[in-house]
XYZ file of C-alpha atoms in Angstrom:
300
model
C -8.420 20.991 -19.083
C -7.992 21.655 -22.816
C -7.100 18.391 -24.515
C -9.049 18.091 -27.768
C -7.324 18.632 -31.094
C -3.862 17.532 -30.019
C -1.833 14.478 -30.992
C -3.235 11.090 -29.949
C -0.696 8.395 -29.105
C -0.418 5.305 -31.290
C 0.684 3.294 -28.232
C -2.871 2.535 -27.078
C -4.251 -1.016 -27.286
C -8.036 -1.322 -27.230
C -9.210 -4.585 -25.654
C -12.680 -3.404 -24.631
C -14.759 -5.431 -27.078
C -16.927 -8.218 -25.589
C -15.131 -11.002 -23.721
C -15.102 -12.024 -20.097
C -16.422 -9.811 -17.359
C -15.098 -9.303 -13.884
C -16.113 -12.599 -12.316
C -19.054 -11.119 -10.449
C -16.995 -8.435 -8.731
C -18.719 -5.045 -8.904
C -16.979 -1.762 -8.199
C -20.306 -0.216 -7.229
C -20.585 -2.425 -4.175
C -17.116 -1.621 -2.807
C -16.308 0.820 -0.037
C -15.290 4.211 -1.414
C -11.923 4.096 0.300
C -11.134 0.667 -1.108
C -12.084 1.759 -4.622
C -10.020 4.924 -4.389
C -6.975 3.022 -3.131
C -7.265 0.575 -6.008
C -7.650 3.385 -8.504
C -4.334 4.998 -7.781
C -1.091 3.103 -8.079
C -1.831 -0.142 -6.305
C 1.037 -2.640 -6.444
C -0.347 -5.178 -8.950
C 1.664 -8.032 -7.500
C -0.084 -7.638 -4.143
C -3.509 -7.296 -5.701
C -3.022 -10.361 -7.857
C -2.301 -12.466 -4.780
C -5.577 -11.303 -3.252
C -7.585 -12.236 -6.344
C -5.582 -15.197 -7.602
C -8.126 -17.912 -6.859
C -10.954 -15.884 -8.379
C -9.132 -14.947 -11.549
C -7.928 -18.481 -12.169
C -11.575 -19.488 -12.519
C -12.429 -16.559 -14.773
C -12.214 -16.727 -18.546
C -9.040 -14.954 -19.605
C -9.456 -14.981 -23.363
C -8.156 -11.742 -24.830
C -10.687 -9.514 -26.535
C -10.463 -7.167 -29.473
C -11.335 -3.508 -29.602
C -14.871 -2.223 -29.924
C -16.292 -2.587 -33.436
C -18.761 0.276 -33.088
C -17.794 2.406 -30.097
C -20.326 4.889 -28.780
C -19.355 8.580 -28.846
C -18.608 8.341 -25.111
C -16.384 5.280 -25.607
C -14.546 6.914 -28.491
C -14.016 10.074 -26.474
C -12.546 8.008 -23.646
C -10.104 6.466 -26.111
C -9.178 9.864 -27.551
C -8.757 11.380 -24.101
C -6.493 8.625 -22.797
C -4.524 8.648 -26.046
C -4.015 12.404 -25.847
C -2.822 12.283 -22.246
C -0.477 9.409 -23.110
C 0.884 11.438 -26.036
C 1.522 14.337 -23.650
C 3.503 12.031 -21.358
C 5.500 10.816 -24.363
C 6.381 14.363 -25.401
C 7.268 15.330 -21.829
C 9.451 12.355 -21.001
C 11.135 12.225 -24.405
C 12.307 15.791 -23.820
C 13.373 15.134 -20.233
C 15.305 11.964 -21.060
C 17.114 13.823 -23.831
C 17.906 17.075 -21.994
C 18.203 15.940 -18.362
C 19.390 12.332 -18.676
C 21.098 12.252 -22.094
C 19.100 9.128 -22.964
C 16.299 8.022 -25.287
C 12.859 7.500 -23.821
C 11.027 4.251 -24.502
C 7.288 4.895 -23.963
C 4.942 2.322 -22.451
C 1.885 0.852 -24.120
C -1.486 1.662 -22.588
C -4.151 -1.051 -22.635
C -7.836 -0.158 -22.366
C -9.958 -3.080 -21.209
C -13.356 -4.027 -19.807
C -13.913 -6.554 -17.043
C -10.744 -8.645 -17.031
C -7.451 -8.517 -18.861
C -4.296 -10.600 -19.209
C -1.102 -8.740 -18.402
C 2.536 -9.616 -17.945
C 1.862 -9.561 -14.198
C -1.097 -11.962 -14.378
C -4.837 -11.728 -14.865
C -6.366 -8.481 -13.596
C -9.928 -7.402 -12.928
C -11.479 -3.985 -13.360
C -12.048 -3.704 -9.586
C -8.255 -3.312 -9.250
C -8.400 -0.034 -11.135
C -5.570 1.393 -13.260
C -2.137 -0.158 -12.747
C 1.293 -0.421 -14.314
C 2.902 -3.799 -14.954
C 6.713 -3.615 -15.065
C 7.001 -7.085 -16.613
C 5.479 -5.998 -19.942
C 5.891 -2.234 -19.412
C 2.231 -1.498 -20.002
C -0.355 0.652 -18.240
C -3.788 -0.966 -17.863
C -6.999 1.061 -17.539
C -10.683 0.201 -17.498
C -12.144 3.608 -18.321
C -15.256 2.809 -16.292
C -13.194 4.060 -13.361
C -13.596 7.630 -14.674
C -17.285 7.488 -13.797
C -16.534 5.899 -10.442
C -14.157 8.730 -9.582
C -17.050 11.154 -9.986
C -19.911 9.137 -8.526
C -18.130 7.413 -5.636
C -15.302 9.795 -4.752
C -16.814 13.108 -5.834
C -13.710 14.037 -7.831
C -14.503 16.373 -10.714
C -17.676 18.441 -10.727
C -19.541 20.010 -7.824
C -21.523 17.869 -5.435
C -24.771 19.734 -6.095
C -24.696 19.161 -9.828
C -26.845 16.628 -11.623
C -25.157 13.444 -12.840
C -25.476 14.629 -16.448
C -23.735 17.905 -15.602
C -20.987 16.060 -13.762
C -20.476 13.717 -16.711
C -20.145 16.726 -19.008
C -17.421 18.268 -16.821
C -15.789 14.855 -16.410
C -13.102 15.840 -13.893
C -10.689 15.266 -16.744
C -7.564 16.726 -15.145
C -7.887 14.404 -12.137
C -8.238 11.505 -14.571
C -5.210 12.659 -16.557
C -3.270 12.837 -13.286
C -4.013 9.146 -12.727
C -2.654 8.229 -16.174
C 0.450 10.362 -15.583
C 0.982 8.705 -12.177
C 0.954 5.233 -13.742
C 3.384 6.390 -16.436
C 5.498 7.629 -13.530
C 5.895 4.000 -12.478
C 7.141 3.264 -15.993
C 9.782 5.963 -15.570
C 10.847 4.259 -12.340
C 11.174 0.974 -14.209
C 13.320 2.537 -16.953
C 15.589 4.176 -14.374
C 16.006 0.963 -12.374
C 14.258 2.441 -9.331
C 11.455 -0.129 -9.253
C 13.918 -3.027 -9.261
C 15.901 -1.486 -6.409
C 12.749 -0.944 -4.365
C 11.584 -4.497 -4.996
C 14.937 -5.887 -3.864
C 15.019 -3.681 -0.769
C 11.461 -4.603 0.200
C 12.251 -8.311 -0.019
C 14.916 -7.838 2.654
C 12.966 -5.446 4.892
C 10.368 -5.785 7.610
C 6.727 -5.226 6.705
C 6.728 -1.708 8.129
C 9.971 -0.851 6.335
C 8.632 -2.342 3.117
C 5.498 -0.235 3.404
C 7.638 2.878 3.858
C 9.585 2.060 0.697
C 6.286 1.632 -1.131
C 5.193 5.068 0.119
C 8.379 6.654 -1.219
C 7.900 4.959 -4.580
C 4.286 6.102 -4.880
C 5.105 9.666 -3.858
C 7.810 9.787 -6.505
C 5.248 8.721 -9.118
C 3.061 11.604 -7.900
C 6.024 13.951 -8.337
C 6.602 12.611 -11.842
C 2.933 13.304 -12.609
C 3.573 16.891 -11.529
C 6.492 17.074 -13.965
C 4.144 15.953 -16.752
C 1.723 18.757 -15.859
C 4.559 21.317 -15.781
C 5.950 20.464 -19.203
C 2.582 19.974 -20.868
C 1.475 23.380 -19.608
C 4.603 25.023 -21.009
C 4.076 23.305 -24.337
C 0.302 23.542 -24.800
C -1.196 25.864 -22.136
C -3.758 23.135 -21.454
C -4.632 24.030 -17.874
C -7.890 25.812 -17.092
C -9.088 27.517 -13.939
C -9.671 24.982 -11.193
C -7.584 22.177 -12.723
C -4.801 22.279 -10.139
C -7.364 22.413 -7.342
C -9.001 19.355 -8.909
C -5.715 17.455 -8.845
C -5.141 18.511 -5.231
C -8.613 17.285 -4.323
C -7.838 13.937 -5.953
C -4.482 13.690 -4.167
C -6.169 14.539 -0.851
C -8.834 11.867 -1.272
C -6.348 9.118 -2.083
C -4.072 9.688 0.891
C -3.736 6.620 3.100
C -4.837 8.545 6.179
C -7.955 9.913 4.483
C -8.899 6.529 3.069
C -8.349 4.624 6.298
C -10.315 7.126 8.352
C -13.151 7.121 5.807
C -13.293 3.325 5.783
C -12.692 2.429 9.438
C -12.551 5.652 11.439
C -8.965 4.839 12.403
C -5.520 5.630 10.997
C -2.616 3.127 11.145
C 0.561 4.850 9.849
C 2.661 1.665 9.749
C 0.237 0.221 7.205
C 0.515 3.161 4.804
C 1.624 2.155 1.301
C 0.941 5.291 -0.763
C 1.443 8.260 1.578
C -0.771 10.693 3.430
C -2.983 13.253 1.724
C -0.505 16.001 2.618
C 2.428 14.027 1.239
C 0.693 13.211 -2.039
C -0.338 16.819 -2.566
C 3.147 18.032 -1.623
C 5.029 15.824 -4.059
C 2.694 16.485 -6.977
C 3.291 20.189 -6.401
C 7.069 19.680 -6.184
C 7.080 18.153 -9.671
C 4.639 20.746 -10.958
C 6.764 23.664 -9.787
C 10.206 22.338 -10.718
C 9.668 20.274 -13.851
C 12.951 18.514 -13.061
C 13.410 14.823 -12.415
C 16.114 15.305 -9.771
C 13.636 17.237 -7.609
C 11.631 14.028 -7.138
C 14.055 12.157 -4.886
C 11.507 11.036 -2.327
C 13.878 8.352 -1.038
C 16.488 10.761 0.343
C 14.330 13.719 1.340
C 12.074 14.016 4.383
C 8.514 13.068 3.498
């Protein structure tokens, strides 16, 4: 993925400097499936309930950006800022030409350990998430390394760790950012509010199915980002799409459940199967049109 040398968004907040850590919770010790599920589009409201008692006891003082970032930390900031800028350019164009509206971009917060958000206090073990209350995307960039070391996304398995860090699996990481911005698009269009209302009146199984549709639509929106950014910048390199497909495959509910427990329980799915996630990313990638991403009224 070619990303260096392009515009970097000014809508990035750096809160990585010092401050509280993640209350003793370590990503390294978690099951791969659990980590992967948390990395991609987890409903923050559900996750906050699971960690509420822990986070209430954790220092939640906000922290400032890094005073002297290392080259690796600065590159992470530049990378995320460039991907966010690409989403801004893509969705500004789409809102203008396809929706006759003006796009309001989200802020993206980079943090370490814990962070305060409009949805509550979050820990890095939750992975990237979007909070509709403050319309911000939250990312602890340590998850980039975990994608490579724990999920094997980006870089070949027989490479050394140094070689895998150099390759970075950057398109898979950019896909994650674009997916979270996809949830912002759903908020702007009123989709998230409708889903939330419908889930409150539905059974658990029905609510899970609505969650699946919402997540698959965010995958489709990520495909739209890739389509428009490619047309504008020719940023894709050989193997990038395969990398995104590998990521989508490894975050399917069926893959994760089987990896973690050896069993698959469809009624408990909240994000979609591997095949569904790959399918809807490709739908957005091929069409580039927002009306192609109606996962709620099309068979999934």
